Coordinates of C-alpha atoms in Angstrom, one line a residue:
Chain A
M46 CA 153.2 126.9 109.1
L47 CA 153.8 126.3 105.4
Y48 CA 152.5 122.8 105.9
T49 CA 149.5 124.2 107.6
N50 CA 148.8 126.6 104.8
V51 CA 149.2 124.3 101.9
R52 CA 147.5 121.2 103.2
V53 CA 144.8 122.8 105.2
M54 CA 143.4 125.5 103.0
P55 CA 141.4 123.1 100.7
V56 CA 140.0 121.4 103.8
I57 CA 139.0 124.6 105.4
F58 CA 137.4 125.8 102.2
K59 CA 135.4 122.6 101.8
N60 CA 134.1 122.8 105.3
C61 CA 133.2 126.4 105.0
C62 CA 131.3 125.8 101.9
E63 CA 129.4 122.8 103.2
T64 CA 128.5 124.2 106.6
S65 CA 128.1 127.9 106.1
W66 CA 126.6 128.6 102.8
S67 CA 123.0 128.6 103.8
Y68 CA 123.4 130.9 106.7
S69 CA 123.0 134.7 107.2
R70 CA 126.3 136.5 106.7
P71 CA 127.1 137.1 110.4
E72 CA 126.3 133.4 111.1
A73 CA 128.3 132.2 108.1
W74 CA 131.2 134.4 109.2
R75 CA 131.0 133.0 112.7
R76 CA 131.1 129.5 111.3
V77 CA 134.0 130.2 109.0
C78 CA 136.0 131.7 111.9
H79 CA 135.1 128.7 114.1
I80 CA 136.2 126.2 111.4
V81 CA 139.5 128.0 110.7
A82 CA 140.3 128.2 114.4
S83 CA 139.4 124.6 115.0
T84 CA 141.3 123.3 112.0
V85 CA 144.5 125.2 112.8
C86 CA 144.3 124.1 116.4
R87 CA 143.6 120.5 115.9
P88 CA 146.5 118.8 114.1
E89 CA 144.8 115.4 113.9
G90 CA 142.0 116.9 111.8
L91 CA 144.3 118.3 109.2
L92 CA 144.4 115.4 107.0
T93 CA 140.7 114.4 107.1
C94 CA 137.6 116.1 105.9
D95 CA 135.4 114.8 108.8
L96 CA 136.4 117.6 111.1
R97 CA 133.0 118.2 112.4
I98 CA 129.8 116.4 113.3
H99 CA 126.7 118.1 112.5
V100 CA 124.0 118.0 115.2
T101 CA 120.5 119.6 115.0
F102 CA 118.6 120.4 118.2
I103 CA 114.9 120.9 117.9
T104 CA 113.9 123.3 120.6
R105 CA 110.6 123.2 122.5
E106 CA 109.2 125.9 120.2
G107 CA 110.1 123.8 117.2
D108 CA 113.1 125.8 116.0
Q109 CA 115.9 123.9 114.4
V110 CA 119.4 124.9 115.8
H111 CA 122.2 123.6 113.7
I112 CA 125.5 123.0 115.4
D113 CA 128.9 121.7 114.4
A114 CA 130.6 119.9 117.1
A115 CA 133.6 117.6 117.6
E116 CA 133.9 113.9 118.0
G117 CA 133.7 113.0 121.7
D118 CA 131.6 116.0 122.7
N119 CA 128.5 115.1 124.6
L120 CA 125.0 116.6 123.9
L121 CA 124.7 118.3 127.3
D122 CA 128.0 120.2 126.9
I123 CA 127.1 121.1 123.3
A124 CA 123.6 122.3 124.2
Q125 CA 124.9 124.5 127.1
A126 CA 127.8 125.9 125.0
H127 CA 125.2 127.1 122.5
D128 CA 122.8 128.5 125.1
L129 CA 120.1 126.0 124.5
D130 CA 117.6 125.5 127.3
M131 CA 119.0 122.3 128.7
E132 CA 119.9 122.0 132.4
G133 CA 122.3 119.5 133.8
A134 CA 121.4 119.6 137.5
C135 CA 123.9 117.0 138.5
G136 CA 126.7 118.4 136.3
G137 CA 126.6 115.6 133.7
S138 CA 127.3 112.8 136.2
C139 CA 124.2 110.6 135.2
A140 CA 122.5 111.3 138.5
C141 CA 119.4 113.2 137.3
S142 CA 117.2 113.4 134.2
T143 CA 117.3 117.0 133.4
C144 CA 119.4 116.6 130.2
H145 CA 116.8 114.3 128.7
V146 CA 116.6 114.4 124.9
I147 CA 114.5 112.6 122.3
V148 CA 116.7 111.2 119.6
D149 CA 115.5 111.0 116.0
P150 CA 114.7 107.2 115.5
E151 CA 116.9 107.2 112.5
F152 CA 119.9 107.7 114.7
Y153 CA 118.9 106.0 117.9
D154 CA 120.5 102.6 117.1
L155 CA 123.7 104.2 116.1
I156 CA 124.4 105.3 119.7
P157 CA 125.7 102.6 122.1
E158 CA 123.0 101.3 124.3
P159 CA 122.4 103.0 127.6
D160 CA 123.8 101.3 130.7
D161 CA 121.9 100.5 133.9
D162 CA 122.8 103.8 135.5
E163 CA 121.4 105.8 132.5
N164 CA 118.3 103.6 132.3
D165 CA 117.6 104.2 136.0
M166 CA 117.7 107.9 135.4
L167 CA 115.6 107.7 132.2
D168 CA 113.0 105.9 134.2
L169 CA 112.3 109.2 136.0
A170 CA 112.4 111.5 132.9
F171 CA 109.1 113.3 132.1
G172 CA 107.7 112.4 128.6
L173 CA 110.0 109.4 128.2
T174 CA 109.9 107.9 124.7
E175 CA 111.3 104.8 123.0
T176 CA 114.2 106.9 121.7
S177 CA 115.0 108.9 124.8
R178 CA 118.5 109.4 126.1
L179 CA 120.4 111.5 128.6
G180 CA 122.3 114.2 126.8
C181 CA 125.3 113.9 129.1
Q182 CA 125.7 110.2 128.1
V183 CA 125.6 110.6 124.3
K184 CA 129.0 111.3 122.9
L185 CA 129.4 112.2 119.2
T186 CA 131.0 109.8 116.8
K187 CA 131.4 110.1 113.0
E188 CA 128.5 107.7 112.6
L189 CA 126.3 110.3 114.2
D190 CA 126.9 113.1 111.7
G191 CA 123.6 114.7 110.9
L192 CA 122.1 113.6 114.3
R193 CA 118.8 115.2 115.2
V194 CA 117.5 115.5 118.8
A195 CA 114.5 117.2 120.3
L196 CA 114.3 118.9 123.7
P197 CA 111.2 117.4 125.4
Q198 CA 108.5 119.2 127.3
M199 CA 109.6 119.7 130.9
T200 CA 106.2 119.1 132.6
R201 CA 102.6 119.0 131.7
N202 CA 102.1 122.6 132.7
L203 CA 104.9 124.4 131.1
Q204 CA 104.2 125.8 127.6
A205 CA 106.7 126.7 125.0
K206 CA 106.0 130.4 125.5
D207 CA 107.3 130.1 129.1
F208 CA 110.8 129.7 127.7
E209 CA 110.8 132.8 125.6
K210 CA 113.7 135.0 126.5
R211 CA 112.6 138.4 127.7
Chain B
M212 CA 120.7 147.2 146.8
S213 CA 118.6 150.3 146.5
N214 CA 118.5 151.2 142.9
Q215 CA 116.1 153.1 140.6
R216 CA 116.5 150.4 138.0
V217 CA 115.1 147.6 140.2
K218 CA 111.5 146.9 139.3
L219 CA 110.9 143.5 140.8
R220 CA 112.0 142.7 144.3
V221 CA 111.4 139.0 145.2
A222 CA 111.7 137.3 148.5
V223 CA 112.3 133.6 148.5
V224 CA 111.5 131.7 151.7
G225 CA 113.7 128.7 152.0
S226 CA 117.1 128.0 150.5
G227 CA 116.7 124.5 149.2
P228 CA 116.6 123.5 145.5
A229 CA 113.1 124.9 145.0
G230 CA 114.1 128.3 146.3
F231 CA 117.4 128.4 144.4
Y232 CA 116.0 127.2 141.1
T233 CA 113.2 129.8 141.2
A234 CA 115.8 132.5 142.0
Y235 CA 118.0 131.3 139.2
R236 CA 115.2 131.4 136.7
I237 CA 114.0 134.9 137.7
L238 CA 117.5 136.4 137.5
E239 CA 118.3 134.6 134.3
K240 CA 115.2 135.6 132.5
T241 CA 115.2 139.3 133.3
P242 CA 117.6 142.0 132.1
S243 CA 120.4 142.5 134.6
G244 CA 119.4 144.7 137.5
I245 CA 115.7 144.7 136.9
A246 CA 115.0 141.9 139.5
T247 CA 116.5 141.2 142.8
V248 CA 116.1 138.1 145.0
D249 CA 116.5 138.0 148.8
M250 CA 116.6 134.5 150.1
Y251 CA 115.5 133.9 153.7
E252 CA 116.7 130.7 155.4
K253 CA 115.9 129.7 159.0
L254 CA 119.2 127.9 159.5
P255 CA 122.6 129.6 159.3
V256 CA 123.4 127.3 156.4
P257 CA 121.7 126.9 153.0
Y258 CA 120.6 124.2 150.6
G259 CA 117.8 122.5 152.6
L260 CA 117.3 118.9 151.7
A261 CA 120.3 119.0 149.2
R262 CA 122.4 119.3 152.4
F263 CA 120.2 117.4 154.9
G264 CA 118.2 114.9 152.9
V265 CA 120.5 113.6 150.1
A266 CA 122.4 110.6 151.4
P267 CA 126.1 111.1 152.2
D268 CA 126.9 108.3 149.7
H269 CA 125.2 110.2 146.9
P270 CA 127.5 113.1 146.5
E271 CA 126.9 113.5 142.8
V272 CA 123.3 114.5 143.5
K273 CA 124.6 117.5 145.4
N274 CA 126.3 118.8 142.3
C275 CA 123.2 121.0 141.9
E276 CA 124.9 123.2 144.6
E277 CA 127.4 124.4 142.1
K278 CA 124.5 126.1 140.2
F279 CA 123.2 127.5 143.5
E280 CA 126.6 129.0 144.3
E281 CA 126.6 130.6 140.8
V282 CA 123.2 132.1 141.5
A283 CA 124.4 133.4 144.9
Q284 CA 127.3 135.2 143.2
S285 CA 124.9 137.5 141.5
P286 CA 125.0 141.1 142.8
Y287 CA 121.2 141.0 142.7
F288 CA 121.0 138.0 145.1
T289 CA 121.2 138.4 148.9
F290 CA 121.3 135.5 151.3
I291 CA 119.6 136.2 154.7
G292 CA 120.5 133.2 156.8
N293 CA 119.6 132.4 160.4
T294 CA 116.3 134.2 159.8
M295 CA 113.0 132.4 159.8
V296 CA 109.9 133.7 158.1
G297 CA 106.8 133.1 160.1
A298 CA 105.0 135.0 162.9
Q299 CA 105.2 132.0 165.2
P300 CA 106.9 128.6 165.3
L301 CA 105.6 126.1 162.8
A302 CA 103.4 123.3 164.1
V303 CA 106.4 121.2 165.1
P304 CA 108.1 122.0 168.4
Y305 CA 111.8 122.7 168.0
H306 CA 114.3 121.0 170.1
T307 CA 115.6 124.2 171.7
R308 CA 118.8 122.7 172.9
S309 CA 120.3 122.9 169.4
F310 CA 118.2 125.3 167.4
Q311 CA 116.4 128.5 168.2
P312 CA 114.8 130.1 165.2
N313 CA 114.7 133.9 164.8
H314 CA 111.4 135.1 163.4
V315 CA 110.4 137.7 160.8
P316 CA 106.6 137.8 160.2
L317 CA 105.4 137.0 156.6
S318 CA 103.3 140.1 156.7
L319 CA 106.4 142.3 157.1
L320 CA 107.8 140.7 154.0
Q321 CA 104.6 141.4 152.1
Q322 CA 105.1 145.2 152.8
H323 CA 108.6 145.3 151.3
Y324 CA 108.6 142.9 148.4
D325 CA 106.7 142.7 145.0
A326 CA 106.6 138.9 145.1
I327 CA 107.2 136.3 147.7
V328 CA 108.1 132.7 146.8
L329 CA 107.3 130.2 149.5
S330 CA 109.7 127.3 149.1
Y331 CA 110.1 126.1 152.7
G332 CA 109.2 122.5 152.0
A333 CA 107.9 120.0 154.5
D334 CA 109.0 120.2 158.1
S335 CA 107.4 117.1 159.7
D336 CA 106.2 113.6 159.3
K337 CA 102.9 112.3 158.2
D338 CA 101.3 111.4 161.5
L339 CA 100.0 107.9 161.8
S340 CA 99.8 107.9 165.6
S341 CA 96.0 107.6 165.5
S342 CA 96.2 104.3 163.7
V343 CA 99.6 102.9 164.8
Q344 CA 100.3 102.1 168.4
G345 CA 103.7 102.2 170.1
L346 CA 105.3 104.9 167.9
D347 CA 106.7 106.5 171.0
L348 CA 108.4 103.3 172.2
A349 CA 112.1 103.3 172.6
G350 CA 113.7 102.1 169.4
V351 CA 111.0 103.4 167.1
Y352 CA 112.1 106.5 165.0
S353 CA 110.9 108.7 162.2
A354 CA 113.0 107.9 159.1
R355 CA 113.1 111.7 158.4
A356 CA 114.6 112.3 161.9
F357 CA 117.2 109.5 161.3
V358 CA 118.2 111.0 158.0
G359 CA 118.4 114.5 159.6
W360 CA 120.5 113.0 162.4
Y361 CA 123.1 111.4 160.2
N362 CA 123.2 114.4 157.9
G363 CA 123.9 116.8 160.7
H364 CA 120.6 118.7 160.9
P365 CA 120.6 120.7 164.2
E366 CA 117.0 119.7 164.9
F367 CA 117.9 116.0 165.1
Q368 CA 121.2 115.7 166.8
H369 CA 119.6 114.6 170.0
L370 CA 118.1 111.5 168.4
D371 CA 120.7 109.0 169.6
P372 CA 119.1 106.1 167.6
D373 CA 119.5 102.7 169.3
I374 CA 120.8 100.6 166.5
M375 CA 122.7 98.3 168.9
A376 CA 119.5 96.9 170.4
G377 CA 119.4 93.8 168.1
E378 CA 119.7 92.4 164.6
Q379 CA 116.2 92.9 163.3
A380 CA 115.3 96.3 161.8
V381 CA 111.9 97.1 160.2
V382 CA 111.6 100.1 157.9
V383 CA 108.0 101.0 157.2
G384 CA 107.5 102.6 153.8
H385 CA 108.4 102.0 150.2
G386 CA 109.9 105.3 149.1
N387 CA 113.5 106.3 148.6
V388 CA 113.9 107.6 152.1
A389 CA 113.1 104.1 153.4
L390 CA 115.8 102.7 151.0
D391 CA 118.3 105.3 152.2
V392 CA 117.7 104.3 155.8
A393 CA 118.1 100.6 154.9
R394 CA 121.2 101.3 152.9
I395 CA 122.8 103.3 155.7
L396 CA 122.0 100.4 158.1
L397 CA 123.5 97.8 155.8
T398 CA 126.5 99.6 154.3
D399 CA 129.9 98.8 155.7
V400 CA 130.6 101.9 157.9
D401 CA 134.1 102.2 156.4
A402 CA 132.5 103.1 153.1
L403 CA 130.9 106.1 154.8
R404 CA 134.0 107.4 156.6
K405 CA 135.1 109.7 153.9
T406 CA 131.7 111.2 153.2
D407 CA 130.1 114.2 154.8
I408 CA 128.1 112.0 157.2
T409 CA 128.6 113.3 160.8
E410 CA 131.3 111.8 163.1
A411 CA 128.6 111.1 165.6
A412 CA 126.8 109.0 163.1
I413 CA 129.9 107.1 162.2
A414 CA 130.6 106.4 165.8
K415 CA 127.1 105.0 166.3
L416 CA 127.0 103.1 163.0
S417 CA 130.3 101.4 164.0
E418 CA 128.4 99.7 166.8
N419 CA 125.4 98.9 164.6
K420 CA 124.1 95.4 165.3
V421 CA 121.5 95.4 162.6
K422 CA 121.8 92.3 160.3
R423 CA 118.3 91.9 158.9
V424 CA 116.4 94.8 157.4
R425 CA 112.8 94.4 156.3
I426 CA 111.5 97.2 154.1
V427 CA 107.7 96.9 154.5
G428 CA 105.1 98.5 152.4
R429 CA 101.4 98.7 152.4
R430 CA 100.9 97.9 148.7
G431 CA 102.6 95.8 146.0
P432 CA 105.8 96.3 144.0
A433 CA 104.1 98.2 141.1
Q434 CA 102.7 100.7 143.6
A435 CA 106.0 101.4 145.4
S436 CA 107.4 104.9 145.3
F437 CA 111.1 104.0 145.4
T438 CA 113.1 104.2 142.2
N439 CA 115.2 101.5 140.5
K440 CA 118.5 103.2 141.1
E441 CA 118.2 102.9 144.8
V442 CA 117.0 99.3 144.6
R443 CA 120.0 98.4 142.4
E444 CA 122.3 100.0 145.0
L445 CA 120.9 97.8 147.8
M446 CA 121.3 94.7 145.6
T447 CA 124.9 95.5 145.0
L448 CA 125.9 96.2 148.6
N449 CA 129.0 94.3 149.7
G450 CA 128.2 91.2 151.7
V451 CA 124.4 91.9 151.7
G452 CA 121.9 89.3 150.5
F453 CA 118.4 89.9 149.2
I454 CA 115.8 87.6 150.4
P455 CA 113.4 87.4 147.4
P456 CA 109.7 88.1 147.7
E457 CA 107.1 85.4 147.4
A458 CA 106.3 84.3 143.9
E459 CA 102.8 85.8 144.1
F460 CA 104.3 89.3 143.9
M461 CA 106.4 88.4 140.9
S462 CA 103.6 86.8 138.9
P463 CA 102.8 89.6 136.4
F464 CA 106.5 89.7 135.5
L465 CA 106.9 86.0 135.4
E466 CA 103.8 85.8 133.2
N467 CA 105.5 88.3 130.9
S468 CA 102.5 90.7 131.0
P469 CA 102.7 93.2 128.2
K470 CA 100.9 95.8 130.3
I471 CA 104.0 96.4 132.5
G472 CA 105.4 99.9 132.2
R473 CA 109.1 100.4 131.6
P474 CA 110.2 101.3 135.2
T475 CA 108.0 98.6 136.7
K476 CA 109.4 96.0 134.3
R477 CA 112.9 97.0 135.3
L478 CA 112.0 96.8 138.9
F479 CA 110.7 93.3 138.6
Q480 CA 113.9 92.4 136.7
L481 CA 115.9 93.7 139.7
L482 CA 113.8 91.8 142.2
Q483 CA 114.2 88.6 140.2
R484 CA 117.9 88.9 139.6
G485 CA 118.5 89.5 143.3
S486 CA 121.7 90.6 145.1
T487 CA 125.2 90.2 143.8
T488 CA 126.1 88.5 147.1
S489 CA 124.2 85.3 147.4
V490 CA 121.9 84.8 150.4
A491 CA 124.1 82.0 151.6
D492 CA 127.3 84.0 151.5
A493 CA 125.9 87.2 152.9
T494 CA 126.4 88.3 156.5
K495 CA 123.5 90.7 156.4
H496 CA 120.2 90.4 154.6
F497 CA 117.3 92.6 153.5
S498 CA 113.9 92.0 151.9
F499 CA 110.9 93.9 150.5
D500 CA 107.7 92.9 152.3
F501 CA 104.5 93.8 150.5
L502 CA 100.9 94.3 151.4
L503 CA 101.5 94.9 155.1
S504 CA 100.0 98.0 156.9
P505 CA 101.4 98.7 160.4
T506 CA 99.1 98.6 163.4
S507 CA 101.5 98.6 166.3
F508 CA 105.0 98.4 167.7
E509 CA 105.2 96.4 170.9
A510 CA 107.7 95.8 173.6
S511 CA 108.3 92.6 175.4
E512 CA 106.9 92.1 178.9
G513 CA 108.7 94.3 181.4
S514 CA 110.6 96.3 178.7
S515 CA 110.0 99.7 177.2
H516 CA 112.0 98.9 174.1
V517 CA 110.4 97.7 170.9
A518 CA 110.6 94.0 170.2
R519 CA 108.1 93.3 167.5
A520 CA 105.9 95.1 164.9
K521 CA 102.4 94.0 164.0
F522 CA 100.7 94.5 160.6
D523 CA 97.4 94.1 158.9
V524 CA 97.8 91.9 155.8
M525 CA 96.3 93.8 152.8
Q526 CA 95.0 92.9 149.4
L527 CA 95.1 94.9 146.2
Q528 CA 91.7 96.1 145.0
G529 CA 92.3 96.0 141.3
D530 CA 95.0 95.7 138.8
M531 CA 98.3 94.6 140.4
L532 CA 100.2 96.7 137.8
F533 CA 98.3 100.0 138.2
K534 CA 100.3 102.6 140.1
D535 CA 97.3 103.9 142.0
T536 CA 95.5 100.7 142.9
R537 CA 94.2 100.8 146.5
V538 CA 94.3 98.2 149.2
K539 CA 92.0 96.9 151.9
P540 CA 92.7 94.6 154.9
T541 CA 92.1 90.9 154.5
G542 CA 91.4 90.5 158.2
E543 CA 94.7 88.6 158.7
C544 CA 97.6 89.8 160.7
K545 CA 101.3 89.4 160.6
E546 CA 104.0 89.9 163.2
L547 CA 107.7 90.7 162.5
P548 CA 110.6 90.8 164.9
C549 CA 111.8 94.3 165.4
N550 CA 114.7 95.6 167.6
V551 CA 114.7 99.0 165.8
G552 CA 111.9 100.5 163.7
F553 CA 111.7 103.4 161.3
M554 CA 108.6 105.0 160.0
S555 CA 109.1 106.3 156.5
V556 CA 105.6 107.0 155.4
G557 CA 105.9 110.5 154.0
Y558 CA 106.5 114.0 155.1
K559 CA 103.9 116.6 156.1
T560 CA 103.8 120.3 155.1
H561 CA 102.3 123.1 157.2
P562 CA 101.1 126.6 156.4
L563 CA 102.9 129.6 157.8
A564 CA 100.8 131.5 160.3
G565 CA 98.3 133.5 158.4
L566 CA 98.1 131.1 155.4
E567 CA 95.8 128.6 157.0
D568 CA 93.0 129.4 154.6
I569 CA 95.0 128.5 151.6
Y570 CA 96.4 125.3 153.0
N571 CA 95.1 122.0 151.6
D572 CA 95.5 119.4 154.3
G573 CA 94.4 116.5 152.1
A574 CA 96.7 117.4 149.2
N575 CA 99.5 118.3 151.7
H576 CA 100.4 121.6 150.1
L577 CA 99.3 125.2 149.8
N578 CA 96.6 125.8 147.2
N579 CA 98.0 127.3 144.0
E580 CA 97.7 127.4 140.2
G581 CA 100.9 126.6 138.5
G582 CA 102.8 128.2 141.5
K583 CA 100.6 131.2 141.9
V584 CA 98.5 131.6 145.1
C585 CA 95.2 132.8 143.7
A586 CA 92.7 132.6 146.5
G587 CA 92.7 133.6 150.1
I588 CA 93.5 136.8 151.9
N589 CA 96.7 138.6 151.1
A590 CA 97.2 136.3 148.2
K591 CA 98.6 138.9 145.9
G592 CA 102.3 138.5 145.2
L593 CA 102.4 135.1 146.8
Y594 CA 103.9 132.2 144.9
V595 CA 105.0 128.7 145.9
A596 CA 107.7 126.4 144.6
G597 CA 108.8 122.9 145.5
W598 CA 107.2 120.5 148.0
I599 CA 105.1 123.2 149.6
K600 CA 103.6 123.7 146.1
R601 CA 102.9 120.2 144.9
G602 CA 103.3 118.0 148.0
P603 CA 106.4 116.4 149.6
A604 CA 107.4 113.9 146.9
G605 CA 109.8 113.9 144.0
V606 CA 113.5 114.3 143.3
I607 CA 115.5 117.4 142.7
A608 CA 114.9 117.3 138.9
E609 CA 111.2 117.5 139.4
T610 CA 111.6 120.4 141.8
M611 CA 113.7 122.1 139.3
Y612 CA 111.0 122.0 136.6
D613 CA 108.4 123.0 139.2
S614 CA 110.5 126.0 140.2
F615 CA 110.9 127.0 136.6
E616 CA 107.2 127.0 136.2
T617 CA 106.7 129.2 139.2
A618 CA 109.4 131.6 138.0
S619 CA 107.7 131.8 134.6
V620 CA 104.3 132.6 136.3
I621 CA 106.0 135.4 138.3
L622 CA 107.7 136.9 135.3
S623 CA 104.4 136.7 133.3
D624 CA 102.6 138.5 136.1
F625 CA 105.5 141.1 136.1
E626 CA 105.2 141.6 132.4
D627 CA 101.5 142.0 132.7
G628 CA 102.0 144.7 135.4
E629 CA 100.2 142.7 138.0
I630 CA 103.2 142.8 140.3
G631 CA 106.3 144.9 140.4
G632 CA 107.2 148.6 139.9
K633 CA 106.2 149.6 143.4
S634 CA 109.7 150.7 144.4
C635 CA 109.8 148.1 147.2
D636 CA 112.9 148.3 149.4
G637 CA 113.2 144.6 150.3
W638 CA 115.6 143.6 153.1
E639 CA 116.6 147.2 153.8
G640 CA 112.9 148.0 154.5
V641 CA 112.5 144.9 156.6
K642 CA 115.5 145.7 158.7
A643 CA 114.3 149.2 159.3
D644 CA 110.9 148.0 160.4
L645 CA 112.4 145.4 162.7
G646 CA 114.6 147.9 164.4
D647 CA 115.8 146.7 167.8
K648 CA 113.9 143.4 167.3
L649 CA 116.6 142.4 164.9
D650 CA 118.9 141.2 167.7
W651 CA 120.4 138.1 166.0
K652 CA 123.3 137.5 163.7
V653 CA 122.0 137.5 160.1
V654 CA 124.2 135.2 158.1
S655 CA 125.2 136.5 154.7
W656 CA 126.5 134.5 151.7
S657 CA 130.1 135.4 152.5
D658 CA 129.4 134.3 156.1
W659 CA 128.1 131.0 154.8
Q660 CA 131.3 130.7 152.7
K661 CA 133.3 131.0 155.9
I662 CA 131.3 128.3 157.6
D663 CA 131.6 126.1 154.5
K664 CA 135.4 126.6 154.5
A665 CA 135.6 125.8 158.2
E666 CA 133.5 122.6 157.7
K667 CA 135.8 121.5 154.8
E668 CA 138.9 122.2 156.9
R669 CA 137.6 120.2 159.8
G670 CA 136.7 117.4 157.4
S671 CA 140.1 117.3 155.7
K672 CA 141.8 116.9 159.1
I673 CA 140.1 113.5 159.5
G674 CA 140.1 112.5 155.8
K675 CA 136.5 113.5 155.1
E676 CA 134.9 115.8 152.5
R677 CA 133.6 118.0 155.3
E678 CA 132.7 117.7 159.0
K679 CA 129.4 119.6 159.4
F680 CA 128.6 121.8 162.3
T681 CA 125.6 120.3 163.9
N682 CA 124.2 123.1 165.9
Q683 CA 123.4 126.8 165.4
N684 CA 125.9 128.1 168.0
D685 CA 128.8 126.3 166.4
M686 CA 128.0 127.6 163.0
L687 CA 127.7 131.2 164.3
A688 CA 130.9 130.8 166.3
V689 CA 132.9 130.6 163.1
L690 CA 131.8 134.1 162.3
V691 CA 132.9 135.8 165.5

């Protein structure tokens, strides 16, 4: 525990400053708690400062949702854990296209290329772009820190207002 | 659930993905307890095509059922199984040996619900009998019936397809159902033993003599409806060789035309690369045959079993790469050997009795605007989702978005006060009105869970994921 306290405190402080400063107090507090909990519970992260990979989801309404996630997390799991409107009809097994995201071109080449299975599913995605990927197949790496992805329109007919929570 | 708080009682007709995704969205987007969903299903078992259409070797596609189970756990969701909505049987005669539907008229539902979502899909085949002779010959089957047969649908257990008649199979149609049929015919039956395909199907497929499958379509490769994943699966089947199409069909790809869209380009790559097993090493073969429109199935002299299939040779009227390019006959004919034939040319929807005036025969669905039925008598409160809304085509993902659209229209109408707030009494009211006429076993969700458990137990005894009950009586016997 002593080891934890001495070595970890500066790391926690740095992460809290970097990621929480610009948010409202409740959000900042939430982030601080999350960082502390993750840091203490993840021994391999104690000695590094790259504990968290920052991902921004741009929703269909154009809102920017900033999320701190861990290396290895995939975008579908991250989106669903944060209540974003992303479905994974096949449960993340690369058998549908409902977790389709559009990756910011700046980051697209940093993600390993899609395999045949993913490409086959992307063929069917509505609003396919040059930088489209299936969220369930994109796993976060350190190189992807700052990643930005957009949730595409679902169909021609659905408007952004259709997804407002009531 | 009779509750003062409930302001929106919704009936969903059909328990396939369209029905469930609409129910999911309605319950998710309303405060808890404001909306209730009663889901009517003609069979004792739910899930529609997710259970009876998706191929047994595609179990991951059925993962959507996990979401459906979650929806069904809601206290505001009620499953009403073994109960068909419709004043009279749909246009297709049922095979009464294995399935007797129990009817509740749609008009009764309209008295007891604020909104009704029709999501009952397509129940029959597109009928080509006026232009194709010999469809009733022994050995010629509807692909839809064949799929329903191997997937255990009560309506098709009598099919008894004769796949032992010979080596030559012809599958007419270039959609994913045609590829499913081809794949089931060509796959090593041992690969299917552990899936949820029926034991009867395994027994028959073990005697399968088919060695050469021709998947025949009326247009070219760029107009085909099947998707690359399914083509890739066929190309990688063990011991199966792909006989490549003539060079004329591959020309835009070979010429490296920049106009080719992404999925089409990838399809051409698949066709060019061919099968992982070489044609020479393969024991079974398949091919895609293009620009052939069926005219007849014929038997040999003195026989009533199909022996050959005849086609008009077609030509494309326009851009080879354009998805909607039409075709016209050249005047030439072609004949293919055929010991067993499958027609996979699309499904057909039908209107429930009373909805004929909003049915669009040409478009093959009920008329609607974004899921809302706007015109016609008794249109108020009627909505559609899934294939009955947009026509019988498209995978589960498309149906999901389609259902979300319908749900959002319903909630928008509720918010505007156009529907809801009438203190409707839903299923309780329907039951009261039916009185003595309700003389059948209504299957609840917990009843379905008993049937589900029994199927899994039967399956595990023989090393399978589940062994489906294939007729209504067996399903209901579990509940006694």
